[in-house]
Tab-separated table of C-alpha atoms in Angstrom:
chain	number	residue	atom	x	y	z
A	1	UNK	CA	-30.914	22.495	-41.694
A	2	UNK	CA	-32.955	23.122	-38.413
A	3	UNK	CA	-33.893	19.619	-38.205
A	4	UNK	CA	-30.618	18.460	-38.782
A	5	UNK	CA	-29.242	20.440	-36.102
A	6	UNK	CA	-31.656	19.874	-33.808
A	7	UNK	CA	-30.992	16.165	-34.036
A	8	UNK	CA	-26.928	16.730	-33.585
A	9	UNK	CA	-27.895	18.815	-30.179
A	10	UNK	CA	-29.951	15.780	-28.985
A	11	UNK	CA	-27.268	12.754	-30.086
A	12	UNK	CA	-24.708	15.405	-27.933
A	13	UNK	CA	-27.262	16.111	-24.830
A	14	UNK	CA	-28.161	12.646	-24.785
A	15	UNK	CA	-23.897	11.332	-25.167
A	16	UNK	CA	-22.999	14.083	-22.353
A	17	UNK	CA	-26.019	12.608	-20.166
A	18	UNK	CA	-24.680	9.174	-21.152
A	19	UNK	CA	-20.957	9.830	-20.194
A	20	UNK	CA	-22.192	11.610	-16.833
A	21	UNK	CA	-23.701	8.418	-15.892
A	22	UNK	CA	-21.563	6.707	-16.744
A	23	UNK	CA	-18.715	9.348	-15.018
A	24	UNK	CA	-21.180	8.827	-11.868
A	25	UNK	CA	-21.079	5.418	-11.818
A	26	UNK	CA	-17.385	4.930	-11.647
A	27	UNK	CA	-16.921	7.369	-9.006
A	28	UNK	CA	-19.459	5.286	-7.257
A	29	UNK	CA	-17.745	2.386	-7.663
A	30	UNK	CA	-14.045	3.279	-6.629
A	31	UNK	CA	-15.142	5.208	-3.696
A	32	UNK	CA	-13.232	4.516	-0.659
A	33	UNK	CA	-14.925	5.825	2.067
A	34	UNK	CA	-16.030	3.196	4.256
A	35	UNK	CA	-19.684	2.083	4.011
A	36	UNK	CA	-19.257	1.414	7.928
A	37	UNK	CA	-18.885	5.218	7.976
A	38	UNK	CA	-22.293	6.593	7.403
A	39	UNK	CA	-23.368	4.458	10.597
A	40	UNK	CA	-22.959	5.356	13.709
A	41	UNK	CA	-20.350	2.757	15.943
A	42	UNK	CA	-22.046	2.100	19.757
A	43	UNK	CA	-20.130	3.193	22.118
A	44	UNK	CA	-17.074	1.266	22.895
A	45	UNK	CA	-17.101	-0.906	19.457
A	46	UNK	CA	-14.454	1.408	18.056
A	47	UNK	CA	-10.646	-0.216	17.224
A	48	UNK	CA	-8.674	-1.120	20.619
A	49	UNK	CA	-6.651	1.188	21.478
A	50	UNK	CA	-2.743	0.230	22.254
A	51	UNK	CA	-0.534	1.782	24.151
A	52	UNK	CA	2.588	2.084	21.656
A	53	UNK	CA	6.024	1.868	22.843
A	54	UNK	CA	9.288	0.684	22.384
A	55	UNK	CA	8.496	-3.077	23.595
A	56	UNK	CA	8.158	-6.303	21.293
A	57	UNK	CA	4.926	-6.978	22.030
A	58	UNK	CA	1.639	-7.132	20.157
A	59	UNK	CA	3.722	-7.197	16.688
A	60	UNK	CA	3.941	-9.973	14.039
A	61	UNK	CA	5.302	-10.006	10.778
A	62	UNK	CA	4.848	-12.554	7.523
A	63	UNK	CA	6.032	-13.089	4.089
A	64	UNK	CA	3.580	-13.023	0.770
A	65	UNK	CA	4.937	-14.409	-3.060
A	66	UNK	CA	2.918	-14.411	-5.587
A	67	UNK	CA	2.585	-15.928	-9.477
A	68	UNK	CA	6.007	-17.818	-8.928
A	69	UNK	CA	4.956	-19.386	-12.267
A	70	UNK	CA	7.641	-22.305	-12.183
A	71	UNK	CA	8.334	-23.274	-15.917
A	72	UNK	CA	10.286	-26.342	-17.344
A	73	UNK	CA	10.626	-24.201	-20.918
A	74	UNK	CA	10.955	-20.676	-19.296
A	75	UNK	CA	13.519	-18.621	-17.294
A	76	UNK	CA	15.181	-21.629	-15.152
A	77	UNK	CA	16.117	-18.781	-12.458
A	78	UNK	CA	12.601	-18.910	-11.523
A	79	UNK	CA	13.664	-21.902	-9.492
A	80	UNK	CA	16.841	-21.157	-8.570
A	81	UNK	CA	15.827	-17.349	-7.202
A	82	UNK	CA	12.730	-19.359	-5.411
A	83	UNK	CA	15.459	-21.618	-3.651
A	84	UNK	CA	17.239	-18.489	-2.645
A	85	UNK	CA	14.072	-16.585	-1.460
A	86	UNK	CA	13.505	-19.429	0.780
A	87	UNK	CA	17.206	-20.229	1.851
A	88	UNK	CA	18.225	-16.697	2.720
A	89	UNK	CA	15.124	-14.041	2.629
A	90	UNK	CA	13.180	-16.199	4.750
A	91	UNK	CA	16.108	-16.907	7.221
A	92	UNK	CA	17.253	-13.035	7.623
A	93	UNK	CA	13.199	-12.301	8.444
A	94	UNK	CA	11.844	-15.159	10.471
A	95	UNK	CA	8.412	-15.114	9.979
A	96	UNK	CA	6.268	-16.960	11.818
A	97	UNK	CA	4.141	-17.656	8.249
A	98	UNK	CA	4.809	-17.189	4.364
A	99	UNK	CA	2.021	-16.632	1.875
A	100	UNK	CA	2.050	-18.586	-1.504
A	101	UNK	CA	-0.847	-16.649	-3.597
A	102	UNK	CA	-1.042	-18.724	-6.829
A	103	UNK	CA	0.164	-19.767	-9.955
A	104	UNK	CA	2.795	-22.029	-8.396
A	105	UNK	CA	3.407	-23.614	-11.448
A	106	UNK	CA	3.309	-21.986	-15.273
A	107	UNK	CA	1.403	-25.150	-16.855
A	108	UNK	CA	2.181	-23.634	-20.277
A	109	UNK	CA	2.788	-26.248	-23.454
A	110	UNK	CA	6.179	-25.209	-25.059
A	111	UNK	CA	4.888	-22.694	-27.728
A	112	UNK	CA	3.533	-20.693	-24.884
A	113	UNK	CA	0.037	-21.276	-26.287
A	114	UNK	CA	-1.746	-24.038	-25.141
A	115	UNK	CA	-2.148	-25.284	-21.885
A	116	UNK	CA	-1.589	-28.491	-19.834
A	117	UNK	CA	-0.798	-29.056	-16.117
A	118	UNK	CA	3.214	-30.285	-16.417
A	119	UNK	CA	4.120	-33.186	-13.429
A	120	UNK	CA	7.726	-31.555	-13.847
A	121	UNK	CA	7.100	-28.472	-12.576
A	122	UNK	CA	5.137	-29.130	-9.790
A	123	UNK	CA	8.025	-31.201	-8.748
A	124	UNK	CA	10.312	-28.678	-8.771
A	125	UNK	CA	8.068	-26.558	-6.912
A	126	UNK	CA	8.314	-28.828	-3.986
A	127	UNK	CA	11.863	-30.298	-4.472
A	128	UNK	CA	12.586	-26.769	-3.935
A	129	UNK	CA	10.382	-26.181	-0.873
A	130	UNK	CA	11.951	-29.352	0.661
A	131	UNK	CA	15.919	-28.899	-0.203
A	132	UNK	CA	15.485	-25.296	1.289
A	133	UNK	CA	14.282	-27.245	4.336
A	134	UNK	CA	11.939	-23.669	4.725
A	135	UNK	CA	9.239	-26.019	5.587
A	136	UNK	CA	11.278	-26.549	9.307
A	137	UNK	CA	11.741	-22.863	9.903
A	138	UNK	CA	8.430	-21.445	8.894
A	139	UNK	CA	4.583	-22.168	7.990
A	140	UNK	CA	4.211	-22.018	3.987
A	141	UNK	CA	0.416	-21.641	3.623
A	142	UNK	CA	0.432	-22.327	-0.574
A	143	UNK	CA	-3.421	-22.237	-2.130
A	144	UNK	CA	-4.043	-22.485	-5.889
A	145	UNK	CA	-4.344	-20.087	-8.430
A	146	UNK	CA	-5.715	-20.379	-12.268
A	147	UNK	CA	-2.716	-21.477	-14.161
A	148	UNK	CA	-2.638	-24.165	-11.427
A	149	UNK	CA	-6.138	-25.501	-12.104
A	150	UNK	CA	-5.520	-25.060	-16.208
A	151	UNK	CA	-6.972	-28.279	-17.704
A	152	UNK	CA	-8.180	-29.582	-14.163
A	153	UNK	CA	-11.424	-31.655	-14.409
A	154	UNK	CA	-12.314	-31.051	-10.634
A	155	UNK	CA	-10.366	-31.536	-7.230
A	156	UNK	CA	-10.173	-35.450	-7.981
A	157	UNK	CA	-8.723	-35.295	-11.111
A	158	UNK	CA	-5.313	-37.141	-11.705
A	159	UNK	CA	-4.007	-34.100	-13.202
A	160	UNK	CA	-4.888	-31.848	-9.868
A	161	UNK	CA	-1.468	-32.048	-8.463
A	162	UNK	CA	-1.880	-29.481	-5.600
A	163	UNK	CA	-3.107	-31.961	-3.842
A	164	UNK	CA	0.248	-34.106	-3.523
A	165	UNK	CA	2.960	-31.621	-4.626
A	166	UNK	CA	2.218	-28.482	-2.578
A	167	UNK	CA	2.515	-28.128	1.457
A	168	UNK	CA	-1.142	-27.320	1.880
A	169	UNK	CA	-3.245	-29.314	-0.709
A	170	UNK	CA	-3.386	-32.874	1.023
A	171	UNK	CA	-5.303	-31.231	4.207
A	172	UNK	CA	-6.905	-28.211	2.454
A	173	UNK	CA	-7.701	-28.712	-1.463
A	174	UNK	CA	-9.922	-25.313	-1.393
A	175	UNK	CA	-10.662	-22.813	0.977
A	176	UNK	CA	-8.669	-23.093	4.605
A	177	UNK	CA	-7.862	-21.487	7.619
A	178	UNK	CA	-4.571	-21.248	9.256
A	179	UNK	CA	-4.176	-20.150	13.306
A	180	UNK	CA	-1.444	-18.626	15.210
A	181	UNK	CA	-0.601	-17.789	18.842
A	182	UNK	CA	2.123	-15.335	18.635
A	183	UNK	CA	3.254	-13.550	21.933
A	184	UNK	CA	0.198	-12.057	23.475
A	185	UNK	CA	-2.148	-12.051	20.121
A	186	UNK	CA	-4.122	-14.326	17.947
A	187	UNK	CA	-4.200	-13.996	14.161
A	188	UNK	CA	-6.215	-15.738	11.243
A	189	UNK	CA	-4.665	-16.607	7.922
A	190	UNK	CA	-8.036	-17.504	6.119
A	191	UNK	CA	-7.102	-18.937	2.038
A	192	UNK	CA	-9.436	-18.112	-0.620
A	193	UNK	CA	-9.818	-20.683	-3.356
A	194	UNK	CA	-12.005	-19.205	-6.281
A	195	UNK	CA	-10.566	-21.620	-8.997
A	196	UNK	CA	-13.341	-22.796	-11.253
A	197	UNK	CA	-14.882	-26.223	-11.460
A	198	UNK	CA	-13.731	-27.782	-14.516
A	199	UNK	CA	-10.332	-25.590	-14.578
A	200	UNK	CA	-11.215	-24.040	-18.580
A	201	UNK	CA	-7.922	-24.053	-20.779
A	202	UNK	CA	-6.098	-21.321	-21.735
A	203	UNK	CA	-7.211	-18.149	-22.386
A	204	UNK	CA	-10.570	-19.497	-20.722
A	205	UNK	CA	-9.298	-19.171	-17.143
A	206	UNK	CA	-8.934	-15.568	-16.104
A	207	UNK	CA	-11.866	-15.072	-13.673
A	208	UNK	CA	-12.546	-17.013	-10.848
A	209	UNK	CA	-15.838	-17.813	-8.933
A	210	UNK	CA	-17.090	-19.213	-5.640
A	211	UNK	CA	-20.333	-20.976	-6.073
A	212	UNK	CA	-22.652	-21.248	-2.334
A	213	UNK	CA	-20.990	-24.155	-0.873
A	214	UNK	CA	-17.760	-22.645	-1.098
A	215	UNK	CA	-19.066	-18.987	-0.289
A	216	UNK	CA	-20.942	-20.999	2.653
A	217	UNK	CA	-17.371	-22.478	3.721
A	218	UNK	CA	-15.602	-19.355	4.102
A	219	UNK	CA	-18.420	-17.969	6.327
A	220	UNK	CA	-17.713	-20.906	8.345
A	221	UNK	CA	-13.983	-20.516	8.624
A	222	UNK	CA	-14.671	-17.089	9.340
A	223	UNK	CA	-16.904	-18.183	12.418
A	224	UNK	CA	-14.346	-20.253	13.157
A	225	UNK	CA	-12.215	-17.674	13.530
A	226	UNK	CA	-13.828	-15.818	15.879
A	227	UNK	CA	-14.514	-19.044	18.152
A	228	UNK	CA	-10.876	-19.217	18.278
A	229	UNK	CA	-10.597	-15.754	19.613
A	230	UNK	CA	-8.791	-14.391	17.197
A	231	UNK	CA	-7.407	-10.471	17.492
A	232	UNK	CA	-6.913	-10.393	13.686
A	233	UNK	CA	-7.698	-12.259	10.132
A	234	UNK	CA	-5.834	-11.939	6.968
A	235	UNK	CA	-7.380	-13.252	4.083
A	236	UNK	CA	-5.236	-14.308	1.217
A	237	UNK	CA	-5.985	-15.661	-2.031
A	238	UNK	CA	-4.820	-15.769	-5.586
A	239	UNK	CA	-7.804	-13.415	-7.676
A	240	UNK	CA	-8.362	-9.656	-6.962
A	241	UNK	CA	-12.037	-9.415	-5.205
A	242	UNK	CA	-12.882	-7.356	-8.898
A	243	UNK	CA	-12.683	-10.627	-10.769
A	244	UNK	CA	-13.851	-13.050	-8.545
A	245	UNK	CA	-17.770	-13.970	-9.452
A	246	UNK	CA	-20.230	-15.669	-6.934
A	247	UNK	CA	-23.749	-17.190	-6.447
A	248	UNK	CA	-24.204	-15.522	-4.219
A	249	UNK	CA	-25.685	-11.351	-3.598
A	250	UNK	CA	-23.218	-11.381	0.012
A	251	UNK	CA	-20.047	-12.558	-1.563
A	252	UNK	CA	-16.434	-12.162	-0.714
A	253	UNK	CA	-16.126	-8.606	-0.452
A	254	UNK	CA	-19.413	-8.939	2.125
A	255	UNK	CA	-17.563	-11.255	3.975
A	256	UNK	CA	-14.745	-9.515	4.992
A	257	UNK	CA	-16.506	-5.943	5.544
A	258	UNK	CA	-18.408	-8.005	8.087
A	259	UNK	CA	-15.794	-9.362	10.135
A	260	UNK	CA	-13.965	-6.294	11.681
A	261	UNK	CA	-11.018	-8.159	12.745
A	262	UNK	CA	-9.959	-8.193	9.111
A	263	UNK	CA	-7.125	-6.228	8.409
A	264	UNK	CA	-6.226	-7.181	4.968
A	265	UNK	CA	-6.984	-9.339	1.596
A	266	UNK	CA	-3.886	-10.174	-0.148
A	267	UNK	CA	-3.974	-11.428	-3.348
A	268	UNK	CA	-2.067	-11.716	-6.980
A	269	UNK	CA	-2.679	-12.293	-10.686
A	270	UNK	CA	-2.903	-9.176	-12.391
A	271	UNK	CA	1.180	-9.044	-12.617
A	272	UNK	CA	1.324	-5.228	-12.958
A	273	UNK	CA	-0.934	-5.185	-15.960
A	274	UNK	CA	2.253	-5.249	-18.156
A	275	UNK	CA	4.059	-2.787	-15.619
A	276	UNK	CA	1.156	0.043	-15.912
A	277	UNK	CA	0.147	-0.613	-12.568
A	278	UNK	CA	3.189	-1.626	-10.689
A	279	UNK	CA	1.349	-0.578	-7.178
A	280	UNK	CA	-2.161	-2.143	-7.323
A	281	UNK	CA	-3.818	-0.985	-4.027
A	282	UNK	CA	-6.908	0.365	-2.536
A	283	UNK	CA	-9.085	0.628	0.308
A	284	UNK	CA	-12.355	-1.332	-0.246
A	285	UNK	CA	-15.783	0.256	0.357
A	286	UNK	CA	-15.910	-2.544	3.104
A	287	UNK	CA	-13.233	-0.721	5.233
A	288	UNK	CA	-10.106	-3.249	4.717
A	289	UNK	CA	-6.997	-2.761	2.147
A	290	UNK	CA	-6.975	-4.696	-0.731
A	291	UNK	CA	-3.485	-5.498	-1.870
A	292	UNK	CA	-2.374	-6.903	-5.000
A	293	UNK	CA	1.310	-8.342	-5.225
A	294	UNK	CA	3.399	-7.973	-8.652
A	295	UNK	CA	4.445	-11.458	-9.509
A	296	UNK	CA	7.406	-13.540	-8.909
A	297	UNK	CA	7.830	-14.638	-12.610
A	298	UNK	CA	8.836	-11.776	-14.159
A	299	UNK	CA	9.645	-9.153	-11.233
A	300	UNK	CA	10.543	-11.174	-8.654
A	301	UNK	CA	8.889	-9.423	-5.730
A	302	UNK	CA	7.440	-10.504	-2.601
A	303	UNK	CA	5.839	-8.183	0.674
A	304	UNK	CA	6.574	-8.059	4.114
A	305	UNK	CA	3.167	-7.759	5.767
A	306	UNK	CA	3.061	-6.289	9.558
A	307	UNK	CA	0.695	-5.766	12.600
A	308	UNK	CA	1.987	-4.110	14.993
A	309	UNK	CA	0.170	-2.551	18.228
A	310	UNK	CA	-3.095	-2.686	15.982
A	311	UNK	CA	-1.497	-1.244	12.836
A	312	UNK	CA	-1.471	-2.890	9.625
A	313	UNK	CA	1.409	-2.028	7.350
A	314	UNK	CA	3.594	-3.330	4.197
A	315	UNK	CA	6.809	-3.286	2.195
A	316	UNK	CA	6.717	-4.489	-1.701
A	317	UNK	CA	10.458	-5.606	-2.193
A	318	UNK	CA	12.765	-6.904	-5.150
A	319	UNK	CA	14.361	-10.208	-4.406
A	320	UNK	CA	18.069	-9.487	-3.263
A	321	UNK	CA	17.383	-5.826	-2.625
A	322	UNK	CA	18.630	-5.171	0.953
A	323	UNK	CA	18.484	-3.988	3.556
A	324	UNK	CA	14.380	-4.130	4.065
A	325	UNK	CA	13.353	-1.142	6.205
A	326	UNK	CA	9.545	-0.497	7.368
A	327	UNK	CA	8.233	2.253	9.587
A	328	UNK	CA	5.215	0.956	11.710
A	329	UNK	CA	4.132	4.031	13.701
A	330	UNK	CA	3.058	6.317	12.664
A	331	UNK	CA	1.682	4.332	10.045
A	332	UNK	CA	1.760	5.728	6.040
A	333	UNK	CA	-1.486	7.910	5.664
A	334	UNK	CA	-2.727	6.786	2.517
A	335	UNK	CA	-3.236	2.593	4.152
A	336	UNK	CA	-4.911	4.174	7.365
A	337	UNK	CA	-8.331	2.333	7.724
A	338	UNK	CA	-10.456	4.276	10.195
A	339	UNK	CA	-12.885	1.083	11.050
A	340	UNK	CA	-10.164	-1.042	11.716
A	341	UNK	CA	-7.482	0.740	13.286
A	342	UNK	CA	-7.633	3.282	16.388
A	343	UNK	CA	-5.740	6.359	14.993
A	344	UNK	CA	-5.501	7.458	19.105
A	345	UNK	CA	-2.870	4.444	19.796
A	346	UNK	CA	-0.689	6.603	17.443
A	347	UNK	CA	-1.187	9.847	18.824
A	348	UNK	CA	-0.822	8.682	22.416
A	349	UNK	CA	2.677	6.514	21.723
A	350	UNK	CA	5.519	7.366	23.021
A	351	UNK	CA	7.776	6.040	19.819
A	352	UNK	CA	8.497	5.790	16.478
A	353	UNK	CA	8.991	2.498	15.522
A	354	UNK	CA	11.542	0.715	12.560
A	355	UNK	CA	11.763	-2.807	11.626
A	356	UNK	CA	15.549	-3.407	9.931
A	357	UNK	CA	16.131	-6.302	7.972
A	358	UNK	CA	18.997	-7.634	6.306
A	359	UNK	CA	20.863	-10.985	5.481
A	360	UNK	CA	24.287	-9.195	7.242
A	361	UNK	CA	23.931	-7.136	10.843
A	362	UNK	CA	22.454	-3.473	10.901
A	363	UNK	CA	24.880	-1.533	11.739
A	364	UNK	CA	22.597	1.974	12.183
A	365	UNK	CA	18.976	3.004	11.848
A	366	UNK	CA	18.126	6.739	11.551
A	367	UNK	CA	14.780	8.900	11.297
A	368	UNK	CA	13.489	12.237	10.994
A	369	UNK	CA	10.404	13.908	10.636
A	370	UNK	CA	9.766	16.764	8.056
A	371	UNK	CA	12.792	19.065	7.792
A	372	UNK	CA	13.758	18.096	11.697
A	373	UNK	CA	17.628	16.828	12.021
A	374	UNK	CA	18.358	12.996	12.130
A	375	UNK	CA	17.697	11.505	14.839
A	376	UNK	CA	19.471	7.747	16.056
A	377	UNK	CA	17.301	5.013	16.560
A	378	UNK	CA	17.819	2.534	19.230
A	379	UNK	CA	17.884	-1.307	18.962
A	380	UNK	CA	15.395	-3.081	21.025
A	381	UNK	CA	15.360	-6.559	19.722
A	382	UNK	CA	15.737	-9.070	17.126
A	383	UNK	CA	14.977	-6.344	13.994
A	384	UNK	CA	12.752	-3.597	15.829
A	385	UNK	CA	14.506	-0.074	15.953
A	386	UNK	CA	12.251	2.730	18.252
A	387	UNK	CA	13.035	6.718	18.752
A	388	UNK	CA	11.375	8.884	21.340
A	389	UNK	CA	8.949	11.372	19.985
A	390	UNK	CA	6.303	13.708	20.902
A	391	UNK	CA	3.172	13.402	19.148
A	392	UNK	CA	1.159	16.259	20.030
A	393	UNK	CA	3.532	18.360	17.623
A	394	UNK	CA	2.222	16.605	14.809
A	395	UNK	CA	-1.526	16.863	15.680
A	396	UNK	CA	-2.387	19.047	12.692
A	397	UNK	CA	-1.856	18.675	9.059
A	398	UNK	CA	0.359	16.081	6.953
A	399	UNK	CA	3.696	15.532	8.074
A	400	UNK	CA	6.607	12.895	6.154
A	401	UNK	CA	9.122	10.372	8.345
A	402	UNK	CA	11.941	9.043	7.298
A	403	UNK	CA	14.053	6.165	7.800
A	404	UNK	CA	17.603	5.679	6.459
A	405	UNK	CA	19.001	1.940	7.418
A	406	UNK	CA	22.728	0.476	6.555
A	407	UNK	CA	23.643	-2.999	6.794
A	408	UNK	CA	27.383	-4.195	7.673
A	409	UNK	CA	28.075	-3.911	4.068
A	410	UNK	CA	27.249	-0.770	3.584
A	411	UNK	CA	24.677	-1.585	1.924
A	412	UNK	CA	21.590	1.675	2.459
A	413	UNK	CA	17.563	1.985	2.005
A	414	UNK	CA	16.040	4.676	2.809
A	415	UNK	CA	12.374	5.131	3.154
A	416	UNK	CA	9.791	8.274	3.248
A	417	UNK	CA	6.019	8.232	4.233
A	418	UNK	CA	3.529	10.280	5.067
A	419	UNK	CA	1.313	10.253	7.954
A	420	UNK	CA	-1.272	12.945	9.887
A	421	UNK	CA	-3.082	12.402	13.345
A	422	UNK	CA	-5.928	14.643	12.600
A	423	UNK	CA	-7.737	12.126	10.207
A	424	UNK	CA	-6.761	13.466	6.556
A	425	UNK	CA	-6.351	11.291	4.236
A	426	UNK	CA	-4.697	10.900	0.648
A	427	UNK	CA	-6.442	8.941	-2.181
A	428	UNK	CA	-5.314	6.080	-4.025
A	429	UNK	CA	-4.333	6.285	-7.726
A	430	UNK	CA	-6.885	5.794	-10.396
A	431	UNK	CA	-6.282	2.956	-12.484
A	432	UNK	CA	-5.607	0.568	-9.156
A	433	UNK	CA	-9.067	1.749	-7.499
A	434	UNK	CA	-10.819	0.947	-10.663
A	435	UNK	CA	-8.918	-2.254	-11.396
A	436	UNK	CA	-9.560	-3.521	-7.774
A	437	UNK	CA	-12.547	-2.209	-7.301
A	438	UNK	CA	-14.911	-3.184	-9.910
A	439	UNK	CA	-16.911	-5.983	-9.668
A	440	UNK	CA	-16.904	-8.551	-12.320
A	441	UNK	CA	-20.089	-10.290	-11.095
A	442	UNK	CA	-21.946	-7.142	-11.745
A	443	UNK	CA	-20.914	-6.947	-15.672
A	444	UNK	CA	-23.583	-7.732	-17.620
């Protein structure tokens, strides 16, 4: 009896050791403070600081779909809400640049099992593209994601059709960068290609990986970057970092904690995870945000992605949900990124600052802080809305804004956020952190 209970006390010492590893491990792993953090910046290395006010300058907005998923035996208003995303959402925002993150095309066989790239679709992708005429009014940076390379050979193959169907593949079938001027600032779009080489079939296509040639590229277009003089890169691409795998020990995520001027890395695929994890975001170990989009297909969302005055931030909308309303400064706590943002151009502006979007006129912008009365916001230009405010009553502590837009219609949004100005912070959700930050290449 001794013996035997001896043994049961060791099997449950030696599981509770076993789950505290294993406890330990994860926390490791989904850890957002910034590795950059335990080292001490030089002096003057540290974020510019911008003096925020109620001008037009130094701010840029963009457009991001993801896992459109355009199907000849599936949902036909797919296409048809695709056209309209392009006819009127990307006429009532104007962006200077709209993000295509994958799965253009479904490339399903009819039962929904199999797989097989389908010419039909990817002609509907860009009859679509060029009826809209989008392609005049805006750059559409498109870049491949798995169900787009499903039964691919390699980039040559006859049955690669990115490469004469979408905007992008006939200059860039992989990896590419993408430059603007706009106003006083230079930014970076930098696509990330991880599709494998042959494209598996179905089910055998989830993860993708960038061998050293193609890791070795995306250093270069990062150098490249910087050689144009760029203020800010964006990286974009269809997998999460989590299930991208590489040759390489310094691979994507190594990448883009090295270059400081990246903000962001966009991405797709994981479509929710069935709707469990509707809001897939985190802030990676490398200092940047990691975003991942819910998908077209099924959801039909896309993101409004904005710098402004040094501050990155985003709206996840519904297609046909309007008016769009964004508050840029202060900025929402829980996307502040310490290495790559100077929290001091908030706390020294001298407004709070709206962007108002809708496909009719605005007809009035409001915002308060905490429990303070509405105040009216003022029309600067095109869809920027500012307020006077004094900062230094903030200075301590978490404090919510919020913005209530209406359209000509009538039509109303309102929108809450937190923010502080001493450097607190609010964590990220579980399940996202763990989805976006594990790292397939290390799974054994």
């Amino acid at each position: 009896m001794k013996m035997k209970i001896s043994i049961l006390t060791i099997v449950f010492l030696v599981s509770i050791v076993m789950l505290s590893i294993f406890v330990a491990n994860v926390a490791n792993l989904i850890a957002t403070d910034s590795d950059e953090e335990m080292i001490q910046r030089p002096k003057g290395e540290e974020p510019r600081k911008y003096n925020i006010g109620d001008k037009m300058d130094n701010l840029m907005w963009f457009l991001q779909i993801s896992d459109i998923h355009i199907s000849i035996f599936k949902d036909p208003s797919r296409i048809t809400e695709l056209k309209e995303f392009c006819d009127v959402t990307v006429d009532a925002f104007n962006p200077p640049v709209v993000l295509a993150s994958g799965d253009l095309t479904d490339a399903k066989k009819k039962d929904a099992m199999g797989s097989k790239q389908v010419l039909d679709e990817w002609k509907h992708y860009k009859r679509v593209l060029d009826e809209s005429g989008v392609l005049k009014r805006t750059t559409w940076l498109d870049v491949r994601g798995n169900h787009d390379n499903f039964n691919v050979l390699n980039l040559k193959s006859s049955e690669n059709y990115y490469l004469n169907y979408s905007v992008q593949g006939k200059y860039h079938p992989r990896s590419y960068l993408h430059h603007i001027n706009h106003k006083s600032e230079k930014y970076s779009f930098i696509a990330i290609d991880a599709c494998l080489e042959p494209g598996p079939k179905r089910p055998f296509n989830f993860v993708g990986f960038l061998d050293e040639p193609e890791i070795d590229k995306i250093k270069k277009l990062a150098q490249h970057s910087k050689e144009l003089g760029s203020d800010y890169i964006i990286w974009f691409g269809h997998y999460p970092t989590s299930c991208i795998l590489s040759q390489c020990d310094n691979g994507l995520r190594e990448i883009m904690a090295e270059h400081r001027e990246g903000m962001v890395y966009l991405c797709g695929h994981y479509h929710t995870l069935g709707g469990i994890a509707p809001q897939m975001y985190t802030l990676q170990r490398g200092g940047y945000l990691e975003l991942e989009l819910a998908d077209w297909k099924d959801n039909r969302m896309y993101r409004i992605g904005v710098i402004d005055h040094g501050q990155f931030s985003f709206s996840d909308n519904q297609h046909n949900d309007w008016p769009v309303a964004l508050i840029t400064n202060p900025k929402h706590i829980l996307f502040s990124m310490p290495q790559r943002e100077n929290i001091k151009s908030i706390i020294e502006s001298t407004h709070m600052r709206i962007l108002a979007f809708s496909t009719v006129p605005i007809k009035a912008v409001s915002v308060r802080i905490d429990d303070e009365k509405w105040v009216q916001c003022r029309k600067v230009e095109g869809s920027l809305y500012v307020a006077t405010w004094n900062a230094s009553r903030y200075l301590k502590g978490i404090h919510s804004i919020k913005t209530r837009v209406v359209d000509e219609l009538n039509r109303k949004k309102e929108v809450a956020q937190m923010f502080a100005l001493d450097g607190s912070r609010m964590s990220f959700k579980l399940l996202p952190r763990f989805l976006l930050m594990s790292d397939a290449s290390k799974i054994k």
